[in-house]
Coordinates of C-alpha atoms and ligand atoms in Angstrom, one line a residue:
X1 CA 96.6 122.5 66.4
X2 CA 97.3 118.5 66.7
X3 CA 99.4 119.3 69.7
X4 CA 97.1 121.9 71.8
X5 CA 94.2 118.8 71.9
X6 CA 96.6 116.0 72.4
X7 CA 97.4 118.3 75.1
X8 CA 93.3 118.9 76.5
X9 CA 92.7 115.0 76.4
X10 CA 95.6 114.0 78.2
X11 CA 95.3 116.3 80.7
X12 CA 91.0 115.1 81.3
X13 CA 90.7 113.9 84.3
X14 CA 87.5 112.0 84.1
X15 CA 85.3 110.8 81.5
X16 CA 83.0 113.9 81.3
X17 CA 85.9 116.2 80.7
X18 CA 87.3 113.7 77.9
X19 CA 83.2 114.0 76.3
X20 CA 84.1 117.6 76.3
X21 CA 87.4 117.6 74.9
X22 CA 86.3 115.7 72.8
X23 CA 83.2 117.7 71.5
X24 CA 85.7 120.5 71.6
X25 CA 87.4 118.4 68.9
X26 CA 85.2 116.6 66.4
X27 CA 82.0 118.0 67.0
X28 CA 80.0 119.9 64.9
X29 CA 81.0 123.0 66.4
X30 CA 84.7 121.2 67.1
X31 CA 88.1 123.0 66.1
X32 CA 88.9 120.1 63.9
X33 CA 85.6 119.9 62.2
X34 CA 86.0 123.8 61.3
X35 CA 89.1 123.2 60.6
X36 CA 87.8 121.0 57.7
X37 CA 85.2 124.2 56.6
X38 CA 87.9 126.3 55.4
X39 CA 89.8 124.0 53.6
X40 CA 87.3 125.5 50.5
X41 CA 88.4 128.5 50.0
X42 CA 91.9 127.2 50.1
X43 CA 93.5 125.5 46.5
X44 CA 93.2 122.2 45.4
X45 CA 97.0 121.7 45.8
X46 CA 97.0 123.0 49.8
X47 CA 93.1 121.5 50.1
X48 CA 94.8 118.4 49.4
X49 CA 97.9 118.1 51.4
X50 CA 96.3 120.8 54.1
X51 CA 93.2 117.7 54.1
X52 CA 95.6 114.5 54.4
X53 CA 96.6 116.6 57.6
X54 CA 94.0 117.2 59.0
X55 CA 92.3 113.8 58.8
X56 CA 95.6 112.6 60.0
X57 CA 95.2 115.2 63.4
X58 CA 91.2 113.6 63.6
X59 CA 92.8 110.1 63.6
X60 CA 95.6 110.6 66.4
X61 CA 92.8 112.5 68.3
X62 CA 90.7 109.9 67.9
X63 CA 93.3 107.2 68.5
X64 CA 94.7 109.7 71.5
X65 CA 90.5 110.3 73.3
X66 CA 89.8 106.5 72.7
X67 CA 93.3 105.5 74.5
X68 CA 92.7 108.3 76.9
X69 CA 88.5 107.0 78.0
X70 CA 90.4 103.2 78.5
X71 CA 92.1 104.0 80.7
X72 CA 90.2 106.1 82.8
X73 CA 87.7 103.6 82.6
X74 CA 90.7 100.9 84.1
X75 CA 91.8 103.6 87.0
X76 CA 87.7 103.7 88.1
X77 CA 87.0 100.2 88.2
X78 CA 90.6 99.6 90.3
X79 CA 89.2 102.1 92.8
X80 CA 86.2 100.8 93.8
X81 CA 88.0 97.4 93.3
X82 CA 89.3 99.3 96.5
X83 CA 87.3 100.8 98.1
X84 CA 84.5 97.4 97.8
X85 CA 87.6 95.5 99.1
X86 CA 86.5 92.6 102.3
X87 CA 90.2 91.9 104.2
X88 CA 89.7 88.2 104.9
X89 CA 92.1 87.8 107.4
X90 CA 89.9 89.7 110.1
X91 CA 89.1 87.2 112.7
X92 CA 85.3 86.6 112.9
X93 CA 83.2 89.2 115.8
X94 CA 82.3 86.0 118.3
X95 CA 78.7 84.5 118.1
X96 CA 77.0 81.6 119.9
X97 CA 75.3 79.1 117.1
X98 CA 71.8 77.9 118.5
X99 CA 71.2 74.0 117.7
X100 CA 68.5 71.7 118.3
X101 CA 66.4 70.9 121.8
X102 CA 68.4 68.2 123.3
X103 CA 64.8 66.7 123.0
X104 CA 64.9 66.5 119.2
X105 CA 68.4 65.6 119.2
X106 CA 67.3 62.2 121.5
X107 CA 64.4 61.6 119.3
X108 CA 67.2 62.1 115.6
X109 CA 69.1 59.4 117.9
X110 CA 67.0 57.2 118.7
X111 CA 65.1 57.0 115.3
X112 CA 68.5 56.9 114.1
X113 CA 69.4 53.4 116.3
X114 CA 65.0 52.0 115.4
X115 CA 66.0 52.8 111.3
X116 CA 69.5 51.1 111.8
X117 CA 67.4 47.2 113.4
X118 CA 64.9 47.7 109.6
X119 CA 62.1 50.0 111.7
X120 CA 60.9 53.1 110.0
X121 CA 58.9 56.2 111.4
X122 CA 54.9 56.8 111.4
X123 CA 53.4 59.8 113.3
X124 CA 49.5 60.7 114.7
X125 CA 47.4 63.3 115.5
X126 CA 48.4 64.8 119.2
X127 CA 44.5 65.6 119.4
X128 CA 42.9 61.6 119.7
X129 CA 39.9 60.3 119.5
X130 CA 38.1 58.4 122.2
X131 CA 38.4 54.7 119.5
X132 CA 42.2 55.2 119.3
X133 CA 43.6 56.6 121.9
X134 CA 41.6 53.9 124.5
X135 CA 38.8 52.0 122.8
X136 CA 40.6 50.0 120.1
X137 CA 43.8 49.4 122.6
X138 CA 41.2 47.5 124.8
X139 CA 40.8 50.6 126.9
X140 CA 36.8 50.3 127.2
X141 CA 34.4 53.0 128.6
X142 CA 34.5 52.5 132.2
X143 CA 38.1 50.9 132.9
X144 CA 40.0 52.6 135.3
X145 CA 42.8 52.7 132.6
X146 CA 41.4 56.2 131.7
X147 CA 42.1 58.1 135.2
X148 CA 45.3 56.2 135.0
X149 CA 46.3 58.2 132.5
X150 CA 45.1 61.9 133.2
X151 CA 43.6 62.5 129.7
X152 CA 43.4 66.5 129.0
X153 CA 39.5 65.8 127.9
X154 CA 39.2 68.8 124.7
X155 CA 35.7 70.3 124.8
X156 CA 34.1 72.0 121.0
X157 CA 32.7 75.8 121.2
X158 CA 29.6 74.6 122.4
X159 CA 30.7 72.1 125.0
X160 CA 29.5 69.4 123.5
X161 CA 29.1 66.1 125.9
X162 CA 29.3 64.0 122.9
X163 CA 32.7 66.1 121.3
X164 CA 35.2 62.7 122.6
X165 CA 38.7 64.6 122.1
X166 CA 41.4 63.9 124.0
X167 CA 45.5 65.4 123.8
X168 CA 46.7 62.0 123.1
X169 CA 48.4 60.4 127.3
X170 CA 50.4 58.3 125.5
X171 CA 51.8 57.2 121.1
X172 CA 49.9 53.6 121.6
X173 CA 47.6 55.6 119.3
X174 CA 50.1 55.7 116.4
X175 CA 50.0 51.2 116.6
X176 CA 46.0 51.4 116.0
X177 CA 46.5 53.8 113.6
X178 CA 48.9 52.2 111.8
X179 CA 47.3 48.3 111.7
X180 CA 44.0 50.3 110.1
X181 CA 46.1 51.7 106.9
X182 CA 49.1 49.0 106.3
X183 CA 49.0 45.5 106.2
X184 CA 51.5 43.3 108.0
X185 CA 54.0 42.9 108.1
X186 CA 55.4 46.1 110.2
X187 CA 58.2 46.8 111.7
X188 CA 57.3 51.1 112.6
X189 CA 58.0 53.5 115.6
X190 CA 56.4 56.5 116.3
X191 CA 58.0 59.7 118.5
X192 CA 55.9 62.3 119.5
X193 CA 54.4 64.3 122.3
X194 CA 52.2 63.0 124.6
X195 CA 50.3 65.1 127.4
X196 CA 49.0 64.0 130.9
X197 CA 47.7 66.0 133.6
X198 CA 50.7 65.0 136.2
X199 CA 53.9 67.8 137.2
X200 CA 57.2 67.2 139.4
X201 CA 60.1 66.9 139.2
X202 CA 60.1 64.0 136.5
X203 CA 56.5 64.1 135.2
X204 CA 55.6 67.4 132.9
X205 CA 51.9 68.0 131.2
X206 CA 54.1 67.4 127.6
X207 CA 56.4 65.0 127.5
X208 CA 58.0 62.7 124.7
X209 CA 57.3 59.1 124.1
X210 CA 58.6 57.0 121.0
X211 CA 56.5 53.7 120.3
X212 CA 58.0 50.6 118.9
X213 CA 55.5 48.5 117.0
X214 CA 56.2 44.8 115.3
X215 CA 53.6 42.6 113.7
X216 CA 54.3 39.1 112.0
X217 CA 53.4 35.7 111.8
X218 CA 56.4 34.5 114.0
X219 CA 57.4 37.0 116.7
X220 CA 57.8 36.4 120.0
X221 CA 59.1 37.9 123.8
X222 CA 62.9 36.6 122.8
X223 CA 62.7 39.0 119.3
X224 CA 61.4 42.4 122.1
X225 CA 63.7 42.0 124.1
X226 CA 66.5 41.6 121.7
X227 CA 65.6 45.0 120.3
X228 CA 64.6 46.7 123.3
X229 CA 68.9 45.3 124.7
X230 CA 69.8 46.4 121.0
X231 CA 68.9 49.8 120.9
X232 CA 69.9 50.4 124.7
X233 CA 73.1 48.9 124.3
X234 CA 73.3 52.0 121.1
X235 CA 72.2 54.5 123.0
X236 CA 74.2 55.0 125.8
X237 CA 77.0 53.3 124.4
X238 CA 78.0 50.8 127.0
X239 CA 77.8 47.2 126.0
X240 CA 74.8 44.8 127.5
X241 CA 73.1 47.3 129.8
X242 CA 71.4 46.2 133.1
X243 CA 68.2 45.8 132.0
X244 CA 64.9 44.8 133.9
X245 CA 61.8 43.5 132.9
X246 CA 59.4 43.6 135.2
X247 CA 55.4 42.2 134.6
X248 CA 53.7 44.3 134.4
X249 CA 49.7 45.0 133.2
X250 CA 48.4 47.4 129.9
X251 CA 45.1 47.0 128.9
X252 CA 46.5 46.3 124.6
X253 CA 49.6 44.0 125.5
X254 CA 49.4 40.6 127.3
X255 CA 51.6 39.5 128.4
X256 CA 53.4 43.4 129.3
X257 CA 56.1 44.3 131.1
X258 CA 57.9 47.1 132.5
X259 CA 61.1 47.4 132.1
X260 CA 63.5 49.9 134.2
X261 CA 67.7 50.2 133.7
X262 CA 70.1 49.4 136.1
X263 CA 72.0 53.4 137.1
X264 CA 73.2 55.3 140.1
X265 CA 72.7 58.5 141.9
X266 CA 76.4 59.3 142.7
X267 CA 76.2 63.0 143.7
X268 CA 72.7 63.3 142.4
X269 CA 73.6 63.0 138.7
X270 CA 71.9 59.9 137.5
X271 CA 74.9 57.3 135.7
X272 CA 74.4 53.7 133.7
X273 CA 77.2 51.8 133.5
X274 CA 77.9 50.8 137.9
X275 CA 74.4 50.5 139.0
X276 CA 73.1 50.2 143.0
X277 CA 69.6 51.6 141.8
X278 CA 66.6 50.4 139.1
X279 CA 64.2 53.8 137.0
X280 CA 61.8 52.1 134.8
X281 CA 62.1 53.7 131.2
X282 CA 59.5 52.1 129.3
X283 CA 56.3 49.5 128.6
X284 CA 55.9 46.7 126.0
X285 CA 54.5 43.4 126.4
X286 CA 52.6 41.8 122.6
X287 CA 50.3 42.9 121.3
X288 CA 47.0 42.0 122.4
X289 CA 44.5 39.8 120.4
X290 CA 41.7 42.2 120.5
X291 CA 43.9 45.1 119.9
X292 CA 44.8 43.0 116.4
X293 CA 41.1 42.4 116.0
X294 CA 40.3 46.0 116.5
X295 CA 42.0 46.9 113.8
X296 CA 41.6 44.4 111.0
X297 CA 43.9 42.1 111.8
X298 CA 44.0 37.8 111.9
X299 CA 45.3 37.1 116.0
X300 CA 45.6 33.6 114.6
X301 CA 47.8 34.8 112.1
X302 CA 50.0 37.6 112.8
X303 CA 51.6 38.4 116.4
X304 CA 53.3 41.2 117.5
X305 CA 55.6 42.7 120.7
X306 CA 55.3 47.2 121.0
X307 CA 56.9 49.1 123.4
X308 CA 56.1 52.7 124.5
X309 CA 59.0 54.8 125.7
X310 CA 59.6 58.0 127.7
X311 CA 62.2 60.4 125.8
X312 CA 62.8 62.7 128.8
X313 CA 63.5 59.6 131.0
X314 CA 66.4 58.6 128.8
X315 CA 67.5 61.9 128.1
X316 CA 67.8 62.2 131.5
X317 CA 69.7 59.0 132.1
X318 CA 72.5 59.6 129.3
X319 CA 72.9 63.3 130.6
X320 CA 72.9 62.7 134.4
X321 CA 69.7 65.0 134.0
X322 CA 67.9 65.1 137.8
X323 CA 64.7 66.5 137.2
X324 CA 62.4 66.5 133.7
X325 CA 61.3 70.2 134.2
X326 CA 64.3 71.6 133.2
X327 CA 64.5 70.8 129.5
X328 CA 61.1 73.1 129.5
X329 CA 62.6 76.0 131.1
X330 CA 65.3 77.1 128.5
X331 CA 67.4 78.3 130.9
X332 CA 70.2 79.0 128.2
X333 CA 73.0 78.1 131.0
X334 CA 71.1 75.1 131.4
X335 CA 71.1 74.4 128.0
X336 CA 75.3 75.3 128.0
X337 CA 75.5 73.1 131.4
X338 CA 74.9 69.6 130.0
X339 CA 76.6 70.9 126.1
X340 CA 74.0 70.6 124.5
X341 CA 75.0 74.3 123.0
X342 CA 78.0 75.2 122.1
Ligands
LIG1 N1 50.8 53.3 126.3 C1 52.0 53.0 128.0 C2 51.9 53.8 128.2 O1 52.5 54.8 128.2 C3 53.5 52.1 127.2 C4 53.0 51.0 126.2 C5 53.3 50.7 125.6 C6 53.4 49.5 127.0 C7 53.1 49.7 123.7 C8 52.8 48.7 126.6 C9 52.6 48.6 125.2 O2 52.2 53.5 129.5

């Protein structure tokens, strides 16, 4: 009986077969159970020896079942591991990863450079009201500068003439919002989108600027020049980038200047370094006392400088891109050509 049962256990090919072998031996109607029941008809002497022998068989079979079960489970696990195995030595499938848009990359770089000088970032709405975009900046209603800006005017659903919202034409309204809500000293930059109705190789209806504003008790034009020179040297990775401060006019600064950067256009590519030409990159000046007053800052106590720089312009210069419109054509060949995607 013992060898017959052990044979059944060891030949069970899977857990289901093993279970039926167990039932066949130890179950209610199993062979060992049946033999146990037959003990009653034996003499006491025989019952003892046969009973002991049967118990030994029962133990041996139970043990064999446990052992077989462990083997079968281990084999099943092994099989699963084999079938789920990954070949980590396989070469990867070629895939191209995306990157931030060149304008975002440039903005991040600008934020990092001014951040190291102690200027922190502020933001404002793209849809501005007349006060923040114009009036507070000393551009009253009939001022010709409103025309200069090629403003996009917005209407509400009813065409209400008093709606007076515009797409901001520059980042300068963020100066106003910051001065209204914060106490000097103020040291901030405000990067973001700006909008003007204009379109050619150097103008798109949506473009980006970064505004700078520093207000404290003894700020001079010298601080402005130093700040911009340091920025340009760091950004273009050239020592003493040639900068030209040209006297100019903005209603919100006095005195005002436009800043040109020395560049060359060898073979259609803009380059910094050796230069035979100038390209305008920003407007700047000392914040006009009227603007300070509009924003609740006493011009007798505080003064400061501000600048507004075209982000596309300085990205074009750094990467030698001749046409501004190409930034917004989403042409993968263009992005690859200038190294903006791998
Ligand atoms: N807002 C001006 C422009 O868009 C630039 C500027 C900013 C000039 C701050 C002076 C001071 O042209």
